[in-house]
Coordinates of N, CA and C and ligand atoms in Angstrom, one line a residue:
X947 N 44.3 -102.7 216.2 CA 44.6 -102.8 217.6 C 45.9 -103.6 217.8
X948 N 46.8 -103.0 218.6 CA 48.0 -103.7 218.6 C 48.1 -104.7 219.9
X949 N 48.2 -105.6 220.1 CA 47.8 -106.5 220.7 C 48.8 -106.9 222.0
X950 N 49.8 -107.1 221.2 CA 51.7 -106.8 222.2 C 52.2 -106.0 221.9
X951 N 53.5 -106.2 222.5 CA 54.6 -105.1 222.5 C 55.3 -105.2 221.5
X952 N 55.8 -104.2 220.8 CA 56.8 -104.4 219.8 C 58.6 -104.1 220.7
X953 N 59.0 -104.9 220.8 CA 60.4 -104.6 221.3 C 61.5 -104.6 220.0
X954 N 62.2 -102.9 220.0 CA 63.1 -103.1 219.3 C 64.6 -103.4 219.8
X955 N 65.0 -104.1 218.8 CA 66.2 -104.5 219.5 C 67.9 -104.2 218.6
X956 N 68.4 -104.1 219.0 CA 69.6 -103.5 217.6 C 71.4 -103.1 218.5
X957 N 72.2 -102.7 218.0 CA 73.3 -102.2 218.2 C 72.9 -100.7 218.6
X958 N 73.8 -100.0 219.8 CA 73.2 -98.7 220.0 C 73.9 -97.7 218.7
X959 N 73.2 -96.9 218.3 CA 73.0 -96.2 217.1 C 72.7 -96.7 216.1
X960 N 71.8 -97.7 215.9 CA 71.3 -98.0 214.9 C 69.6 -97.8 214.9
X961 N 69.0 -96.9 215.7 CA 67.7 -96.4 215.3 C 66.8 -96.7 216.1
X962 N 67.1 -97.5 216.9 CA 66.3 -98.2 217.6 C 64.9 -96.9 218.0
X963 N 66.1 -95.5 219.2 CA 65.0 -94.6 219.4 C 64.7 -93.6 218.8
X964 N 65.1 -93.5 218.2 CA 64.7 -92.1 216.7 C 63.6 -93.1 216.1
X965 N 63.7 -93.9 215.6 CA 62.4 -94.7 214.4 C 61.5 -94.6 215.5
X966 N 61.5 -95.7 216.8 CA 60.6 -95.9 217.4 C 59.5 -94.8 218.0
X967 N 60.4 -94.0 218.1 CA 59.5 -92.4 219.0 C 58.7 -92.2 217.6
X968 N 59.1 -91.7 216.9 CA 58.4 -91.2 214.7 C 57.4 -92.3 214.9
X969 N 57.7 -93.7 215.0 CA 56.8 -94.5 214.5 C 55.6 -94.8 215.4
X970 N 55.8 -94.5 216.9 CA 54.8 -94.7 217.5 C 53.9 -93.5 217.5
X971 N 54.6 -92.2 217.4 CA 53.5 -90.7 217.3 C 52.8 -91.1 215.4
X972 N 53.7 -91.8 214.7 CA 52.8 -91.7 213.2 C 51.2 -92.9 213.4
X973 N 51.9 -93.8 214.0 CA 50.8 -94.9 214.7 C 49.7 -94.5 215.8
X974 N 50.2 -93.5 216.4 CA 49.0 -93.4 217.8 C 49.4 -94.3 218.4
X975 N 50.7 -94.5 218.7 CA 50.8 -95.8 220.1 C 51.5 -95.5 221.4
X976 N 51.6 -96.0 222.4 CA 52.6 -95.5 223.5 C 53.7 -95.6 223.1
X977 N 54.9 -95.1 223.3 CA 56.3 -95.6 223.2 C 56.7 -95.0 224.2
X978 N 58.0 -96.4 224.9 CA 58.7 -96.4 225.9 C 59.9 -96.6 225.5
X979 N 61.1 -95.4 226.3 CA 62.6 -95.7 225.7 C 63.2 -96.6 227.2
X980 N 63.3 -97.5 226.8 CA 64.0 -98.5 228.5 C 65.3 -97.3 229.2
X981 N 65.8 -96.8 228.1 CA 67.2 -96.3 228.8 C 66.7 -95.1 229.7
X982 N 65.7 -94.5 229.2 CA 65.1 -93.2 229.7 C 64.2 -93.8 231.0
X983 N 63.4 -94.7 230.9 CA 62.8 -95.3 232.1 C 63.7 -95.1 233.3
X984 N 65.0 -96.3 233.4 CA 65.6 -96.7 234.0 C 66.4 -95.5 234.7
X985 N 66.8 -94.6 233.8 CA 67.2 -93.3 233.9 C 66.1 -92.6 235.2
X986 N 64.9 -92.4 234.7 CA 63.6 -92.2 236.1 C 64.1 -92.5 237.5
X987 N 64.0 -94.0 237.0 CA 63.7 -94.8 237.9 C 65.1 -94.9 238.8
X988 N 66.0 -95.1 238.3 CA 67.1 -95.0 239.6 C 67.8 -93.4 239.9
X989 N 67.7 -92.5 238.8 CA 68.2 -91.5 238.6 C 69.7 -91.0 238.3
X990 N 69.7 -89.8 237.6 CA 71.1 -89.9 236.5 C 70.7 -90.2 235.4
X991 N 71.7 -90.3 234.7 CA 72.2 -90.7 233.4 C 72.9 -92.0 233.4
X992 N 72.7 -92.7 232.2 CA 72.8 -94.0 231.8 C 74.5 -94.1 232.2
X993 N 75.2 -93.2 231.8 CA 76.6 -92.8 232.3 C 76.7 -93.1 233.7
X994 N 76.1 -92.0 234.6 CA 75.8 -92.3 236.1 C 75.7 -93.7 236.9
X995 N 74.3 -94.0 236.4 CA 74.1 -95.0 236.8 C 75.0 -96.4 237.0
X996 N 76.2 -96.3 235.4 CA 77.2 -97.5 235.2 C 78.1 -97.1 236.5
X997 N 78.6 -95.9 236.6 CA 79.6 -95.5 237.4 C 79.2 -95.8 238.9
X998 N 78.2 -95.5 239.6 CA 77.8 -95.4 240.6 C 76.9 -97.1 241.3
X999 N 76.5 -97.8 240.1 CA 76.1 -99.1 241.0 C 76.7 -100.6 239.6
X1000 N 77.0 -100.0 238.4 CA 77.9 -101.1 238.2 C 77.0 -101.3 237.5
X1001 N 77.5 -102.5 235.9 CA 76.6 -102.6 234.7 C 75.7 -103.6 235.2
X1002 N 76.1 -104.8 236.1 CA 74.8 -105.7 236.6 C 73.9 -105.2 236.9
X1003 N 74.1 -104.3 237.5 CA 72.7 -103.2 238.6 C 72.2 -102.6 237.4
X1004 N 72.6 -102.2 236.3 CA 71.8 -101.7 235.2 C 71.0 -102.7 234.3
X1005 N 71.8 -103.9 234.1 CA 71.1 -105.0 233.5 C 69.9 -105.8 234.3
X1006 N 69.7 -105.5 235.3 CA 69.1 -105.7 236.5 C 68.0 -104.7 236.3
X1007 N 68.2 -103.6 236.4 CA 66.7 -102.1 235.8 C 66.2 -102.4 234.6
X1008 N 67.3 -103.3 233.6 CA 66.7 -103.9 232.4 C 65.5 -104.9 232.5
X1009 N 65.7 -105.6 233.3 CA 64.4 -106.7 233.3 C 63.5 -106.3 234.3
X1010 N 64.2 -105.8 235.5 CA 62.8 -105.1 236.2 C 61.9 -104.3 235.3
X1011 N 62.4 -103.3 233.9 CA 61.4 -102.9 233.5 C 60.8 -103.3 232.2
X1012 N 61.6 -104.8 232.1 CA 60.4 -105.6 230.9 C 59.6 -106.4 231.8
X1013 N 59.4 -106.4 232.8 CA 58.1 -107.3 234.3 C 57.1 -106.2 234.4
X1014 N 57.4 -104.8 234.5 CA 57.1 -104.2 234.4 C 55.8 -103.8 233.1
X1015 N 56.5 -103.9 232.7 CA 55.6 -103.6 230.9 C 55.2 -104.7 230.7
X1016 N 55.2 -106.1 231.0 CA 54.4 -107.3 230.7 C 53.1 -106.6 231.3
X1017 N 52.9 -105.4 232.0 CA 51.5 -105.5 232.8 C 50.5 -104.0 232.0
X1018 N 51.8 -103.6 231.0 CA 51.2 -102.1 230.9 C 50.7 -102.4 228.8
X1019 N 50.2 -101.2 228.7 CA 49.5 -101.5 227.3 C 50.4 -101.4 226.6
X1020 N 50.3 -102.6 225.1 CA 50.9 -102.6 224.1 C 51.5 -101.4 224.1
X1021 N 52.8 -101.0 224.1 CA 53.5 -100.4 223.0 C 54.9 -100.7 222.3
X1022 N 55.3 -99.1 221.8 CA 56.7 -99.7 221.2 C 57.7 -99.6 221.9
X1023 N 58.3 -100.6 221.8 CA 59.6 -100.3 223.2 C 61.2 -100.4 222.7
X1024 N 61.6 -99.2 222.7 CA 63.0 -99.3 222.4 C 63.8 -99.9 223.2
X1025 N 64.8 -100.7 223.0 CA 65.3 -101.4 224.5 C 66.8 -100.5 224.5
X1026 N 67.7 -100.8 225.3 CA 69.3 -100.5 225.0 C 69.6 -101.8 223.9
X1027 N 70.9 -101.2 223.6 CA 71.4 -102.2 223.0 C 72.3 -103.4 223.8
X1028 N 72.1 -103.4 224.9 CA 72.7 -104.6 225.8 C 71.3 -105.9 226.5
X1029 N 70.0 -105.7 226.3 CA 69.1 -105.9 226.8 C 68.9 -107.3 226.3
X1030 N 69.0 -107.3 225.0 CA 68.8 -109.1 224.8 C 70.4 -110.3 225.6
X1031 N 71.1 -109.3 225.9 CA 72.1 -110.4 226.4 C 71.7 -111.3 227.4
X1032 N 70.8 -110.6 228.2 CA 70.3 -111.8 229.6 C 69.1 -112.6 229.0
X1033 N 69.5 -114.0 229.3 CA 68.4 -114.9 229.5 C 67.2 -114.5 229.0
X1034 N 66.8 -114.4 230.5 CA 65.4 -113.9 231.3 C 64.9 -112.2 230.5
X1035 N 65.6 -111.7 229.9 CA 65.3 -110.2 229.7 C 64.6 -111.2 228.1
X1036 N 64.9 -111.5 227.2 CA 64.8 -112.3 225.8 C 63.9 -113.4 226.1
X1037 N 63.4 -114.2 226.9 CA 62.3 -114.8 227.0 C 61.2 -113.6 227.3
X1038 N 61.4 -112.8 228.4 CA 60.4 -112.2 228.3 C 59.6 -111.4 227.1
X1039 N 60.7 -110.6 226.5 CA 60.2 -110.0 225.3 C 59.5 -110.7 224.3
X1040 N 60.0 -112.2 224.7 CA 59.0 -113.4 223.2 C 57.9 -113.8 223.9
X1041 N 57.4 -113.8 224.8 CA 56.4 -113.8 225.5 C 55.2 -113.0 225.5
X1042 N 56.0 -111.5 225.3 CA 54.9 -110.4 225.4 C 55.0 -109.6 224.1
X1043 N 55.8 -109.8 223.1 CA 55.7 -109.2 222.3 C 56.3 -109.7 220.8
X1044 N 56.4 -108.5 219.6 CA 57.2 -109.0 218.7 C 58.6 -108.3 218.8
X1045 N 59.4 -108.7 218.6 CA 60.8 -108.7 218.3 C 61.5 -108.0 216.9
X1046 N 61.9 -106.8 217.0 CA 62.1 -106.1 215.7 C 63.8 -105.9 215.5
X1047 N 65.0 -106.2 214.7 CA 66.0 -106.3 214.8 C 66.3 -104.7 213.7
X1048 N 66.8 -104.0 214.2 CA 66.7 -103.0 213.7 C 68.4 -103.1 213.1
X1049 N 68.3 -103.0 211.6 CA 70.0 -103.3 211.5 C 70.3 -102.1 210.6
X1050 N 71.5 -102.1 210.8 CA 72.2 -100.8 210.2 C 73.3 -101.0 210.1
X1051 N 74.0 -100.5 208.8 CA 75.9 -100.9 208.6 C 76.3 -100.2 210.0
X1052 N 77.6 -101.1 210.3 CA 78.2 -100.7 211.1 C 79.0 -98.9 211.1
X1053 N 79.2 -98.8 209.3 CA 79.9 -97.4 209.1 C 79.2 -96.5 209.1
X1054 N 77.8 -96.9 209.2 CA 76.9 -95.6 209.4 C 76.8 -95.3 211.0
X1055 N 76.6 -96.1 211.4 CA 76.7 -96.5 213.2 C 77.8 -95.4 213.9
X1056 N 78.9 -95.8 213.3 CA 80.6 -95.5 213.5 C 80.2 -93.9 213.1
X1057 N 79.9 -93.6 212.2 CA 80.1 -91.7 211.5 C 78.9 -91.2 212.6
X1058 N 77.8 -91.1 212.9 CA 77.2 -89.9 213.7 C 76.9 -90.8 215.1
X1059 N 77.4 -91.8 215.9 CA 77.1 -92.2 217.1 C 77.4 -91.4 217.9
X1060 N 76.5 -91.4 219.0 CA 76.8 -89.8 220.2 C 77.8 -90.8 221.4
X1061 N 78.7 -90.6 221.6 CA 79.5 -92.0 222.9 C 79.4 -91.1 224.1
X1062 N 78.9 -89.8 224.2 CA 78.8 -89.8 225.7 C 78.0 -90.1 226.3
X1063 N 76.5 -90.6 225.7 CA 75.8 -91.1 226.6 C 75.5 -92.4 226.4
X1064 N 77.0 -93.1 226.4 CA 77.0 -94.4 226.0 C 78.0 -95.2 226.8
X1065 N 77.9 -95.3 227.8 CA 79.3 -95.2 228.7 C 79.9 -96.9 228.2
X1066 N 79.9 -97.9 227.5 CA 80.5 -99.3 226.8 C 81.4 -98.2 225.6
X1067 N 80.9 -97.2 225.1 CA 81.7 -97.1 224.0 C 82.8 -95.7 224.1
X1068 N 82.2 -95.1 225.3 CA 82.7 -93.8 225.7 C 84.1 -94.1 226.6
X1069 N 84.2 -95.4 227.0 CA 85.0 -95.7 227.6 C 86.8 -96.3 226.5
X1070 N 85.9 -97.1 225.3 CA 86.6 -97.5 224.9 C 86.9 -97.6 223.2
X1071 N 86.0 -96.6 222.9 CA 86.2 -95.9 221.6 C 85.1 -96.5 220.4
X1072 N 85.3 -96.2 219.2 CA 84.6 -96.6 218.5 C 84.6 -98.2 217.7
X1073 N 86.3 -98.5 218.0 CA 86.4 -100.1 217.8 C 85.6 -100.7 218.3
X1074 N 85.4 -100.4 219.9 CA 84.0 -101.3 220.8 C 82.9 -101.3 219.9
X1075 N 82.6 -101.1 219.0 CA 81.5 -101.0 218.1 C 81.4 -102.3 217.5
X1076 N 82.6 -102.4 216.7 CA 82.8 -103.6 216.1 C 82.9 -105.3 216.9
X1077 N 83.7 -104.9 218.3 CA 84.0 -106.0 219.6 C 82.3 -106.3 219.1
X1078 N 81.0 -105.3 219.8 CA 80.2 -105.7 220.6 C 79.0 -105.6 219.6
X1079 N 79.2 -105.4 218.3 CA 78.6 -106.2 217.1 C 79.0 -107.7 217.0
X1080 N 80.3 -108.0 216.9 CA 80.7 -109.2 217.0 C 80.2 -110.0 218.1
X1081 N 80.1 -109.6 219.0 CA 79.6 -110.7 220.2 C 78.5 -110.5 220.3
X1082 N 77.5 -109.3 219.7 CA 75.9 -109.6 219.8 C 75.4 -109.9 218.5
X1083 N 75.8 -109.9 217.2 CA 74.7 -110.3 216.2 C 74.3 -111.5 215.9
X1084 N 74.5 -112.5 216.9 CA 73.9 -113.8 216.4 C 72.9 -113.5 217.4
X1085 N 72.7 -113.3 218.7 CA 72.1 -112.9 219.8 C 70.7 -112.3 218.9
X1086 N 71.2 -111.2 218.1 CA 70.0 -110.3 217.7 C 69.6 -111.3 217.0
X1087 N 69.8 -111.6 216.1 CA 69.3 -112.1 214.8 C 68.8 -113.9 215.4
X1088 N 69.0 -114.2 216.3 CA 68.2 -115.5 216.3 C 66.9 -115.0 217.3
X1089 N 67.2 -114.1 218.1 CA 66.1 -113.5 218.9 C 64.5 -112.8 217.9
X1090 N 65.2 -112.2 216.5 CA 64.3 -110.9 216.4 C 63.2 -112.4 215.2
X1091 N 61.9 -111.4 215.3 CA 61.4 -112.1 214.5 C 61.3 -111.2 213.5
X1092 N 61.2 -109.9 213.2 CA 61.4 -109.5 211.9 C 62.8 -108.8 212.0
X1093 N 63.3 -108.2 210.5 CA 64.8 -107.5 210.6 C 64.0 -106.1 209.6
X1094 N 64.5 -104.9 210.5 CA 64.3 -104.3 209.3 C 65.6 -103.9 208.9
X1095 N 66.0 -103.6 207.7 CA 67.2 -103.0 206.9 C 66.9 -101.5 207.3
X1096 N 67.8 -100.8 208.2 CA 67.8 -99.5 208.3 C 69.0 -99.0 207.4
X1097 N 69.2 -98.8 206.4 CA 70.7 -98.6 206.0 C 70.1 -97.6 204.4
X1098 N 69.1 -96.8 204.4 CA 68.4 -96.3 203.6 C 68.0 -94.7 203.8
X1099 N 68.4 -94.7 205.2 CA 68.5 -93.2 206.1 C 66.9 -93.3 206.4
X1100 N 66.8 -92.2 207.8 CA 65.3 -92.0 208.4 C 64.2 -92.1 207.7
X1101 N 63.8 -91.7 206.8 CA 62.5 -91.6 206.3 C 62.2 -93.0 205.9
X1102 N 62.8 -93.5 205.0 CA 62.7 -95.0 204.9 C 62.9 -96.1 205.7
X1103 N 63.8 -95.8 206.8 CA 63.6 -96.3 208.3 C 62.2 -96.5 209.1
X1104 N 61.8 -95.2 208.9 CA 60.5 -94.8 209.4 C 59.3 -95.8 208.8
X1105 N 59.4 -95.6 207.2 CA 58.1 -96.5 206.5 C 58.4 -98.3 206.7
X1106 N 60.0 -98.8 206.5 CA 59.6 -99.9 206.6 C 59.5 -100.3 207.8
X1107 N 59.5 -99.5 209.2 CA 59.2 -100.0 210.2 C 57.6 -100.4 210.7
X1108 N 56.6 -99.4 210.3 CA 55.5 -98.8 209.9 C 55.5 -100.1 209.1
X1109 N 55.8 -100.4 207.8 CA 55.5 -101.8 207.1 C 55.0 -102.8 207.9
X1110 N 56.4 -102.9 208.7 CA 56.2 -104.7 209.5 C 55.7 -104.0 210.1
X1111 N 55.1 -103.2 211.0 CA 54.3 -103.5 212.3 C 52.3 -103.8 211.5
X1112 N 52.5 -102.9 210.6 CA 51.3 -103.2 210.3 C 51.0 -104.9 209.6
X1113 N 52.1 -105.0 209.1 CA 52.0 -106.6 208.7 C 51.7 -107.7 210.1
X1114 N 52.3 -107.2 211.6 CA 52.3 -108.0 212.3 C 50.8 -108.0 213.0
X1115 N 50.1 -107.1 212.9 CA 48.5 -106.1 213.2 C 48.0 -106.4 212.4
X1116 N 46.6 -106.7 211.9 CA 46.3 -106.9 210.8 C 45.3 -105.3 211.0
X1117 N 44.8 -104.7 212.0 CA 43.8 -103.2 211.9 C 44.7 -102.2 212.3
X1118 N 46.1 -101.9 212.2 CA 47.0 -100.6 212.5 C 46.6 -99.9 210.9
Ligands
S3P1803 C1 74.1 -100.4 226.0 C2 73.4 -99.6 225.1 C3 72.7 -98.3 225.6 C4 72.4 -98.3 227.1 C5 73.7 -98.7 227.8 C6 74.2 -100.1 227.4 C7 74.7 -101.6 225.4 O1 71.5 -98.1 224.8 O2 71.4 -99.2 227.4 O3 74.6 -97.7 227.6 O4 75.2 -102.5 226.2 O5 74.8 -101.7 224.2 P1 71.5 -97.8 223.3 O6 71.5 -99.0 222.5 O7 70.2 -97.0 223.1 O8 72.7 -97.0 223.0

């Protein structure tokens, strides 16, 4: 029985929602993609949304829908990769869940990342990759409570995620 949430947390294209969808259909668990919620919930695309009310108003959909999930059943939650920047968004997630830092070389990141529906990087190329690794990896890594090494490609992505969660479960 999984008891909290597992929130993954990472650089965007590092696996966060490809592992987490695999890993919650191999587990039998809910999974929730934040970017897809928020997407619901105000309508558009993540693109859209930046253009039309501005990145606070989206970091803002970000914590409305981890208040949100404080109330709904354990699952796995992919977040964006901007989500642990706020405060209040990173308390909540240590509150209700575990913390998974999903890491990946930056050159694997850089060769198959999709930037249009990425509007931080679509704007400003693939350097921004490096900018906003540099200004978030101490953020991840003092936030996450486990790290997994994704740098092994999918399938192995898949198992050692599947590892730690069962490690953090003791009946998954
Ligand atoms: C963002 C990452 C995106 C999305 C938004 C902002 C970021 O999610 O939430 O474009 O600030 O890094 P992914 O990490 O899934 O790309």
């Amino acid at each position: 029985m999984m008891t909290r949430h597992i929130f993954l947390i990472g650089m965007p294209g590092s696996g966060k929602s490809s592992l987490g969808k695999k890993v919650a259909s191999n587990l039998r668990l809910p999974y929730v993609d934040m970017d897809a919620r928020i997407q619901e919930t105000l309508g558009g695309t993540v693109t859209e949304i930046f253009e039309r009310y501005g990145e606070e108003a989206f970091r803002t959909a970000e914590t409305n829908t981890l208040i949100h999930l404080t109330r709904e059943t354990p699952s796995i939650v992919s977040t964006g990769g901007g989500t642990v920047l706020r405060e209040l968004n990173r308390t909540i997630m240590q509150n209700h869940g575990f913390i998974i830092l999903v890491d990946r070389p930056l050159q694997e990141i850089k060769g198959d990342i999709k930037l249009d529906r990425r509007p931080l990087l679509a704007a400003k190329g693939l350097d921004e990759v490096d900018r906003l690794y540099e200004a978030r990896i101490d953020i991840y890594r003092a936030v996450a409570d486990r790290v997994l090494d994704n740098s092994r490609g999918y399938f192995a992505g898949v198992d050692g995620m599947e590892r730690i969660i069962r490690s953090l479960f003791a009946s998954i």
